[in-house]
CSV table of C-alpha atoms and ligand atoms in Angstrom, one decimal:
chain,number,residue,atom,x,y,z
A,1,ALA,CA,-5.3,18.6,-12.9
A,2,MET,CA,-4.3,15.2,-14.4
A,3,LEU,CA,-2.4,14.3,-11.2
A,4,SER,CA,-5.4,14.4,-8.9
A,5,THR,CA,-8.3,13.5,-11.3
A,6,SER,CA,-7.1,10.4,-13.1
A,7,PHE,CA,-9.1,8.1,-10.9
A,8,VAL,CA,-12.1,8.8,-13.1
A,9,TYR,CA,-10.6,6.5,-15.8
A,10,LYS,CA,-10.8,3.5,-13.3
A,11,PRO,CA,-7.3,2.3,-13.8
A,12,ASP,CA,-6.0,-0.7,-11.8
A,13,SER,CA,-2.9,1.4,-11.0
A,14,ILE,CA,-1.8,4.9,-11.7
A,15,MET,CA,1.8,5.7,-12.5
A,16,PHE,CA,3.2,9.2,-12.1
A,17,ASP,CA,6.3,9.8,-14.2
A,18,LEU,CA,9.3,11.7,-13.1
A,19,GLU,CA,11.6,10.3,-15.7
A,20,ASP,CA,11.4,10.8,-19.5
A,21,ALA,CA,8.0,12.6,-19.6
A,22,VAL,CA,9.5,15.4,-17.5
A,23,SER,CA,12.0,17.8,-19.0
A,24,ILE,CA,15.2,18.5,-17.0
A,25,LYS,CA,14.1,22.0,-16.1
A,26,GLU,CA,10.8,20.7,-14.6
A,27,LYS,CA,12.2,17.8,-12.5
A,28,ASP,CA,12.1,19.6,-9.1
A,29,THR,CA,8.6,21.0,-9.8
A,30,ALA,CA,7.2,17.6,-10.9
A,31,ARG,CA,8.7,15.9,-7.9
A,32,LEU,CA,7.0,18.3,-5.5
A,33,LEU,CA,3.7,18.0,-7.3
A,34,VAL,CA,3.7,14.2,-7.3
A,35,ALA,CA,4.7,14.1,-3.6
A,36,HIS,CA,1.9,16.6,-2.8
A,37,THR,CA,-0.7,14.5,-4.7
A,38,LEU,CA,0.4,11.3,-3.0
A,39,LYS,CA,0.0,12.9,0.4
A,40,LEU,CA,-3.6,13.8,-0.4
A,41,GLY,CA,-4.3,10.1,-0.4
A,42,ILE,CA,-7.0,10.3,-3.1
A,43,TYR,CA,-5.9,7.1,-4.9
A,44,GLN,CA,-5.3,5.1,-1.7
A,45,LYS,CA,-8.8,5.9,-0.5
A,46,MET,CA,-10.2,4.5,-3.8
A,47,GLY,CA,-8.2,1.4,-3.8
A,48,ILE,CA,-6.1,2.4,-6.8
A,49,GLU,CA,-2.4,1.4,-6.5
A,50,THR,CA,0.0,4.3,-6.9
A,51,VAL,CA,3.3,3.9,-8.7
A,52,VAL,CA,6.0,6.5,-9.4
A,53,ARG,CA,8.6,6.1,-12.1
A,54,ILE,CA,11.6,7.8,-10.5
A,55,ASN,CA,14.8,8.8,-12.4
A,56,ALA,CA,17.6,6.2,-12.3
A,57,LEU,CA,19.8,6.5,-9.2
A,58,ASP,CA,22.9,7.3,-11.3
A,59,THR,CA,21.2,10.6,-12.4
A,60,PRO,CA,21.3,13.8,-10.3
A,61,PHE,CA,17.5,13.3,-9.7
A,62,GLY,CA,17.0,9.7,-8.7
A,63,LEU,CA,17.7,9.8,-5.0
A,64,ASP,CA,15.7,13.0,-4.4
A,65,ASP,CA,12.8,11.4,-6.3
A,66,LEU,CA,13.0,8.3,-4.1
A,67,GLU,CA,13.2,10.2,-0.8
A,68,ALA,CA,10.2,12.4,-1.8
A,69,VAL,CA,7.9,9.6,-3.0
A,70,VAL,CA,8.6,7.0,-0.3
A,71,ARG,CA,8.1,9.7,2.4
A,72,ALA,CA,4.8,10.7,0.6
A,73,GLY,CA,3.6,7.1,0.9
A,74,VAL,CA,3.8,5.7,-2.7
A,75,ASP,CA,2.8,2.0,-3.0
A,76,VAL,CA,5.3,1.1,-5.7
A,77,VAL,CA,8.5,2.6,-7.0
A,78,ARG,CA,9.2,1.9,-10.7
A,79,LEU,CA,12.9,1.8,-11.4
A,80,PRO,CA,13.8,2.6,-15.0
A,81,MET,CA,16.9,1.4,-16.7
A,82,THR,CA,17.3,-1.7,-14.5
A,83,HIS,CA,20.4,-3.4,-15.9
A,84,SER,CA,21.2,-5.8,-13.1
A,85,ALA,CA,20.2,-7.0,-9.6
A,86,GLU,CA,22.8,-4.6,-8.2
A,87,ASN,CA,20.7,-1.7,-9.4
A,88,VAL,CA,17.7,-3.1,-7.4
A,89,HIS,CA,19.9,-3.8,-4.3
A,90,GLN,CA,21.1,-0.2,-4.3
A,91,LEU,CA,17.5,1.0,-4.5
A,92,GLU,CA,16.3,-1.3,-1.8
A,93,ALA,CA,19.0,-0.2,0.6
A,94,HIS,CA,17.8,3.4,0.4
A,95,ILE,CA,14.1,2.3,0.7
A,96,VAL,CA,14.9,0.3,3.9
A,97,ARG,CA,16.7,3.3,5.4
A,98,ILE,CA,13.8,5.6,4.6
A,99,GLU,CA,11.2,3.1,5.9
A,100,LYS,CA,13.2,2.8,9.2
A,101,GLU,CA,13.3,6.6,9.5
A,102,LEU,CA,9.6,6.7,9.1
A,103,ASN,CA,8.8,3.7,11.4
A,104,ARG,CA,7.0,2.1,8.5
A,105,PRO,CA,6.9,-1.7,8.2
A,106,ILE,CA,10.1,-2.8,6.4
A,107,GLY,CA,9.1,-4.1,3.0
A,108,SER,CA,5.9,-2.1,2.7
A,109,THR,CA,7.1,-0.1,-0.4
A,110,LYS,CA,7.1,-2.4,-3.4
A,111,ILE,CA,9.2,-2.3,-6.6
A,112,ILE,CA,8.7,-2.7,-10.3
A,113,ALA,CA,11.8,-3.0,-12.4
A,114,ALA,CA,11.7,-1.7,-16.0
A,115,ILE,CA,14.1,-3.6,-18.3
A,116,GLU,CA,15.3,-1.3,-21.0
A,117,SER,CA,18.6,-2.7,-22.3
A,118,ALA,CA,20.2,-5.8,-23.7
A,119,GLU,CA,22.0,-6.1,-20.3
A,120,GLY,CA,18.7,-6.0,-18.5
A,121,VAL,CA,17.2,-8.6,-20.7
A,122,VAL,CA,20.1,-10.9,-20.3
A,123,ASN,CA,19.9,-10.4,-16.5
A,124,ALA,CA,16.1,-10.6,-16.3
A,125,VAL,CA,16.0,-13.7,-14.0
A,126,SER,CA,18.4,-12.2,-11.4
A,127,ILE,CA,16.6,-8.9,-11.6
A,128,ALA,CA,13.2,-10.5,-11.1
A,129,LYS,CA,14.5,-12.5,-8.1
A,130,SER,CA,16.5,-9.6,-6.6
A,131,SER,CA,14.0,-8.5,-3.9
A,132,SER,CA,11.0,-9.8,-2.1
A,133,ARG,CA,9.5,-6.3,-2.8
A,134,MET,CA,9.6,-6.9,-6.6
A,135,ILE,CA,5.9,-7.3,-7.7
A,136,ALA,CA,6.5,-7.2,-11.4
A,137,ILE,CA,9.0,-6.6,-14.2
A,138,ALA,CA,8.2,-4.6,-17.3
A,139,LEU,CA,9.7,-4.5,-20.7
A,140,ALA,CA,10.4,-0.9,-21.7
A,141,ALA,CA,11.1,-1.6,-25.3
A,142,PHE,CA,11.7,1.9,-26.7
A,143,ASP,CA,15.0,2.3,-24.9
A,144,TYR,CA,15.7,-1.4,-25.4
A,145,LEU,CA,15.4,-1.1,-29.2
A,146,VAL,CA,17.8,1.8,-29.3
A,147,ASP,CA,20.3,-0.2,-27.3
A,148,MET,CA,19.8,-3.1,-29.8
A,149,GLN,CA,20.4,-0.7,-32.7
A,150,THR,CA,17.0,-1.4,-34.2
A,151,GLU,CA,13.4,-0.1,-34.2
A,152,ARG,CA,9.7,-1.2,-33.9
A,153,GLY,CA,8.6,-3.5,-36.7
A,154,ASP,CA,6.2,-6.4,-36.8
A,155,GLY,CA,7.1,-7.6,-33.3
A,156,GLN,CA,9.9,-10.0,-34.4
A,157,GLU,CA,12.5,-7.6,-33.0
A,158,LEU,CA,10.9,-7.9,-29.5
A,159,PHE,CA,10.3,-11.7,-29.5
A,160,TYR,CA,13.4,-12.7,-27.6
A,161,ALA,CA,13.1,-9.9,-25.0
A,162,ARG,CA,9.5,-10.6,-24.4
A,163,CYS,CA,10.2,-14.3,-23.8
A,164,ALA,CA,13.2,-13.5,-21.6
A,165,VAL,CA,11.2,-11.1,-19.4
A,166,LEU,CA,8.2,-13.4,-19.2
A,167,HIS,CA,10.2,-16.4,-18.2
A,168,ALA,CA,12.1,-14.4,-15.6
A,169,ALA,CA,8.7,-13.2,-14.1
A,170,ARG,CA,7.4,-16.8,-14.0
A,171,VAL,CA,10.5,-18.1,-12.3
A,172,ALA,CA,10.2,-15.4,-9.7
A,173,LYS,CA,6.4,-15.8,-9.5
A,174,ILE,CA,5.7,-12.1,-10.2
A,175,ASP,CA,3.8,-10.3,-12.9
A,176,ALA,CA,5.2,-9.3,-16.3
A,177,PHE,CA,4.0,-6.2,-18.2
A,178,ASP,CA,4.6,-5.4,-21.8
A,179,VAL,CA,5.8,-2.1,-23.3
A,180,VAL,CA,3.6,1.0,-23.9
A,181,TYR,CA,1.8,1.3,-27.3
A,182,SER,CA,2.7,4.8,-28.5
A,183,ASN,CA,0.1,5.5,-31.2
A,184,VAL,CA,-3.0,6.4,-29.0
A,185,ASN,CA,-5.2,6.9,-32.1
A,186,ASP,CA,-4.5,3.3,-33.5
A,187,ASP,CA,-7.0,1.1,-31.6
A,188,GLU,CA,-6.6,-1.7,-34.1
A,189,GLY,CA,-2.8,-1.8,-33.9
A,190,PHE,CA,-3.0,-1.6,-30.1
A,191,LEU,CA,-5.5,-4.5,-29.9
A,192,ARG,CA,-3.4,-6.6,-32.3
A,193,GLU,CA,-0.4,-6.1,-30.0
A,194,VAL,CA,-2.5,-6.8,-26.9
A,195,LYS,CA,-3.7,-10.1,-28.4
A,196,ARG,CA,-0.1,-11.2,-29.1
A,197,VAL,CA,1.3,-10.4,-25.7
A,198,LYS,CA,-1.7,-11.9,-23.9
A,199,GLN,CA,-1.2,-15.1,-25.8
A,200,LEU,CA,2.5,-15.1,-24.8
A,201,GLY,CA,1.5,-14.8,-21.2
A,202,PHE,CA,1.9,-11.2,-20.2
A,203,ASN,CA,-0.3,-10.0,-17.3
A,204,GLY,CA,-0.9,-6.6,-19.0
A,205,LYS,CA,0.7,-3.6,-20.6
A,206,SER,CA,2.0,-0.3,-19.3
A,207,LEU,CA,-0.4,2.3,-20.8
A,208,ILE,CA,0.1,6.0,-21.7
A,209,ASN,CA,-3.5,7.2,-22.4
A,210,PRO,CA,-6.9,6.7,-20.7
A,211,ARG,CA,-8.5,5.6,-23.9
A,212,GLN,CA,-6.3,2.4,-23.8
A,213,ILE,CA,-7.6,1.3,-20.3
A,214,GLU,CA,-11.0,-0.1,-21.3
A,215,LEU,CA,-9.6,-1.6,-24.5
A,216,LEU,CA,-7.0,-3.5,-22.5
A,217,HIS,CA,-9.4,-4.6,-19.7
A,218,ASN,CA,-11.9,-5.9,-22.3
A,219,ALA,CA,-9.2,-7.7,-24.3
A,220,TYR,CA,-8.0,-9.5,-21.2
A,221,ALA,CA,-11.5,-10.5,-20.0
A,222,PRO,CA,-12.5,-14.0,-21.1
A,223,SER,CA,-15.1,-14.4,-23.8
A,224,GLN,CA,-18.5,-15.9,-22.9
A,225,LYS,CA,-17.5,-18.9,-24.9
A,226,ASP,CA,-14.3,-19.4,-23.0
A,227,LEU,CA,-16.2,-19.0,-19.7
A,228,ASP,CA,-18.9,-21.5,-20.7
A,229,ASN,CA,-16.2,-23.9,-21.8
A,230,ALA,CA,-14.3,-23.5,-18.5
A,231,LYS,CA,-17.4,-24.1,-16.4
A,232,GLU,CA,-18.1,-27.3,-18.4
A,233,ILE,CA,-14.5,-28.5,-17.9
A,234,VAL,CA,-14.8,-27.9,-14.1
A,235,GLU,CA,-18.2,-29.6,-13.9
A,236,ALA,CA,-16.8,-32.6,-16.0
A,237,ALA,CA,-13.8,-32.8,-13.7
A,238,ILE,CA,-16.0,-32.8,-10.5
A,239,GLU,CA,-18.2,-35.5,-12.1
A,240,GLY,CA,-15.1,-37.5,-13.1
A,241,GLU,CA,-13.7,-37.3,-9.6
A,242,ARG,CA,-17.1,-38.5,-8.2
A,243,GLN,CA,-16.8,-41.6,-10.5
A,244,GLY,CA,-13.2,-42.1,-9.4
A,245,LEU,CA,-11.8,-41.4,-12.9
A,246,GLY,CA,-8.2,-40.0,-13.3
A,247,VAL,CA,-8.8,-38.6,-16.8
A,248,VAL,CA,-12.1,-37.6,-18.3
A,249,SER,CA,-13.1,-36.4,-21.7
A,250,LEU,CA,-15.3,-33.5,-22.8
A,251,ASN,CA,-16.6,-33.5,-26.4
A,252,GLY,CA,-13.7,-35.8,-27.4
A,253,LYS,CA,-11.0,-33.7,-25.7
A,254,MET,CA,-8.9,-35.0,-22.8
A,255,ILE,CA,-9.3,-33.1,-19.5
A,256,ASP,CA,-6.4,-33.5,-17.1
A,257,ALA,CA,-4.9,-31.4,-14.3
A,258,PRO,CA,-3.4,-28.5,-16.3
A,259,ILE,CA,-6.6,-28.1,-18.3
A,260,ILE,CA,-8.6,-28.0,-15.1
A,261,THR,CA,-6.2,-25.4,-13.6
A,262,ARG,CA,-6.5,-23.3,-16.7
A,263,ALA,CA,-10.3,-23.5,-16.6
A,264,GLN,CA,-10.3,-22.4,-12.9
A,265,MET,CA,-8.1,-19.4,-13.9
A,266,VAL,CA,-10.6,-18.4,-16.6
A,267,ILE,CA,-13.5,-18.5,-14.1
A,268,GLU,CA,-11.5,-16.5,-11.6
A,269,LEU,CA,-10.6,-13.9,-14.2
A,270,ALA,CA,-14.3,-13.6,-15.2
A,271,ASN,CA,-15.2,-13.1,-11.6
A,272,MET,CA,-12.7,-10.2,-11.3
A,273,SER,CA,-13.2,-8.5,-14.7
A,274,GLY,CA,-16.4,-9.7,-16.2
A,275,VAL,CA,-16.9,-11.1,-19.7
A,276,ARG,CA,-15.5,-9.6,-22.9
A,277,GLN,CA,-17.8,-7.3,-24.8
A,278,GLU,CA,-17.4,-8.4,-28.5
B,301,Q5B,C1,0.2,10.3,-25.7
B,301,Q5B,C2,-0.4,11.6,-25.3
B,301,Q5B,C3,0.6,12.8,-25.7
B,301,Q5B,C4,-1.7,11.8,-26.2
B,301,Q5B,O1,-2.2,13.1,-25.9
B,301,Q5B,P1,-3.7,13.5,-26.4
B,301,Q5B,O2,-3.8,15.0,-26.1
B,301,Q5B,O3,-3.9,13.1,-27.8
B,301,Q5B,O4,-4.6,12.7,-25.4
B,301,Q5B,P2,-6.2,12.7,-25.4
B,301,Q5B,O5,-6.6,11.3,-25.5
B,301,Q5B,O6,-6.8,13.7,-26.4
B,301,Q5B,O7,-6.6,13.2,-23.9
B,301,Q5B,C5,-7.9,13.0,-23.5
B,301,Q5B,C6,-8.0,13.3,-22.0
B,301,Q5B,O8,-7.2,12.4,-21.3
B,301,Q5B,C7,-6.2,13.0,-20.5
B,301,Q5B,N1,-4.9,12.2,-20.5
B,301,Q5B,C8,-4.2,12.0,-21.6
B,301,Q5B,N2,-3.2,11.2,-21.3
B,301,Q5B,C9,-3.3,11.0,-20.0
B,301,Q5B,C10,-2.5,10.2,-19.0
B,301,Q5B,N3,-1.4,9.6,-19.4
B,301,Q5B,N4,-2.9,10.2,-17.8
B,301,Q5B,C11,-4.0,10.8,-17.4
B,301,Q5B,N5,-4.8,11.6,-18.2
B,301,Q5B,C12,-4.4,11.6,-19.5
B,301,Q5B,C13,-6.0,14.4,-21.2
B,301,Q5B,O9,-5.5,15.4,-20.3
B,301,Q5B,C14,-7.4,14.7,-21.6
B,301,Q5B,O10,-8.2,15.1,-20.5
B,301,Q5B,P3,-9.3,16.3,-20.6
B,301,Q5B,O11,-8.6,17.5,-21.2
B,301,Q5B,O12,-9.8,16.4,-19.2
B,301,Q5B,O13,-10.3,15.7,-21.6
B,301,Q5B,C15,-0.8,11.7,-23.8
B,301,Q5B,O14,-1.8,10.7,-23.6
B,301,Q5B,C16,0.4,11.6,-22.9
B,301,Q5B,O15,1.1,12.5,-22.7
B,301,Q5B,N6,0.5,10.4,-22.3
B,301,Q5B,C17,1.6,10.1,-21.3
B,301,Q5B,C18,2.9,9.8,-22.0
B,301,Q5B,C19,3.9,9.2,-21.1
B,301,Q5B,O16,3.6,8.8,-20.0
B,301,Q5B,N7,5.1,8.9,-21.6
B,301,Q5B,C20,6.2,8.3,-20.8
B,301,Q5B,C21,6.0,6.8,-20.7
B,301,Q5B,S1,6.5,5.9,-22.1
B,301,Q5B,C22,8.2,5.8,-22.0
B,301,Q5B,O17,8.8,6.5,-21.3
B,301,Q5B,C23,9.0,4.8,-22.9
B,301,Q5B,C24,9.6,3.7,-22.0
B,301,Q5B,O18,10.4,4.2,-21.0
B,301,Q5B,C25,8.4,3.0,-21.5
B,301,Q5B,C26,8.4,2.2,-20.2
B,301,Q5B,O19,9.1,2.5,-19.2
B,301,Q5B,O20,7.6,1.2,-20.2
B,301,Q5B,C27,10.4,2.8,-22.9
B,301,Q5B,O21,11.6,2.9,-23.0
B,301,Q5B,O22,9.8,1.9,-23.6
B,302,MG,MG1,12.4,4.3,-21.4
C-alpha cells in the first residue's frame, strides 16, 4: 500500500528503494512492484517527482533494476555507491541505450548520485560534473562512515564530507542533499541537524519517514522576520538605484549586490514554500 499511497504526505519527491531496504530474497518482487507502481502514473499526475534507488551496477541486480524502472518511466535514477565519474558514465550508457529503444528524448531520465565512500567524497567534483542528467548529489553518510572506520557523533566526523559534497554541487550548479536522519522519534535531534546543514548550504535532506517531511519543509521556509528584512533590502536597493547610488545602507548595514541577491532568494523561497511556523 505504501507504494501507491505516499502522495498523501505531500513530498516534493518520492523515492522507491530497491537497494538496502530490500532483502536479497525480495529483490525481484520489489523491482516488479516498483515498476508496476510507476506505470500507474499516480505520482506523475500529481506533479510529484519519482526517484528509484537501484542497486549498484556491479551487483547481480543493478542492471535489471535500471532496465525495469527506466522502461516504467521513472523521472530520476538514484545511483548508490558512486565512487567515480566512471560509475556514472557506465550508468548513462545504459540509460541512453534504453531511451533510444523506447524512442524517448535522450536525456529525459535524470540521475542523482549518492556518495557513500571516501573515494566518492574525494571524487565529488568529477562525479557532480560527470553528466548533464545529474540533478543532485547526495551524501549517504552511513556507508561513508563505515568506510572511514568511524561512526555518527556530534557532526565533526561529517564536516569534511559535507563540505566536499556541497562544493562539488555548487561547482556543477546542481543540488546537494544531506544524509537521512535515522531516529524518526527524535524531532529535536533531527531539527538540530537540519539547522546545521541548511546553514552550510544544503538544499535539503533525504528522508526516511513521512513525519520528517513537514518538519524539514518548515525549517527550510524563511521566518517572517527574514522575509520582512529581505523585502526592506530589495526596496532600499530599488530606492538607491533610483537615486543613482552604488551602495546603500539599511539600519546601518551596508547593502551591496550579494546582499540583494540573497534577499531575492529569500523572497523567492517564501513564494514557493510560505513562511516558517514558529
Ligand atoms: C524508519 C521506519 C522503520 C520507522 O517505522 P515506523 O513504523 O516507526 O513508522 P511510523 O512513523 O509509525 O509510520 C507511520 C505511517 O507512515 C508510513 N511510513 C513509514 N515510513 C514510510 C516511508 N518511508 N514511506 C512511506 N510511508 C511510510 C507507515 O506505513 C505508516 O502508515 P500507516 O500504517 O498508514 O499509518 C520506517 O519509516 C521506514 O522503514 N522507513 C524507510 C527506511 C529506508 O528507506 N531505509 C533506506 C534508506 S537509508 C539508507 O539506506 C542509508 C544510506 O544508504 C542513505 C542514503 O543513500 O542516503 C546511507 O548509506 O547513508
Ligand atoms: Mg548506503
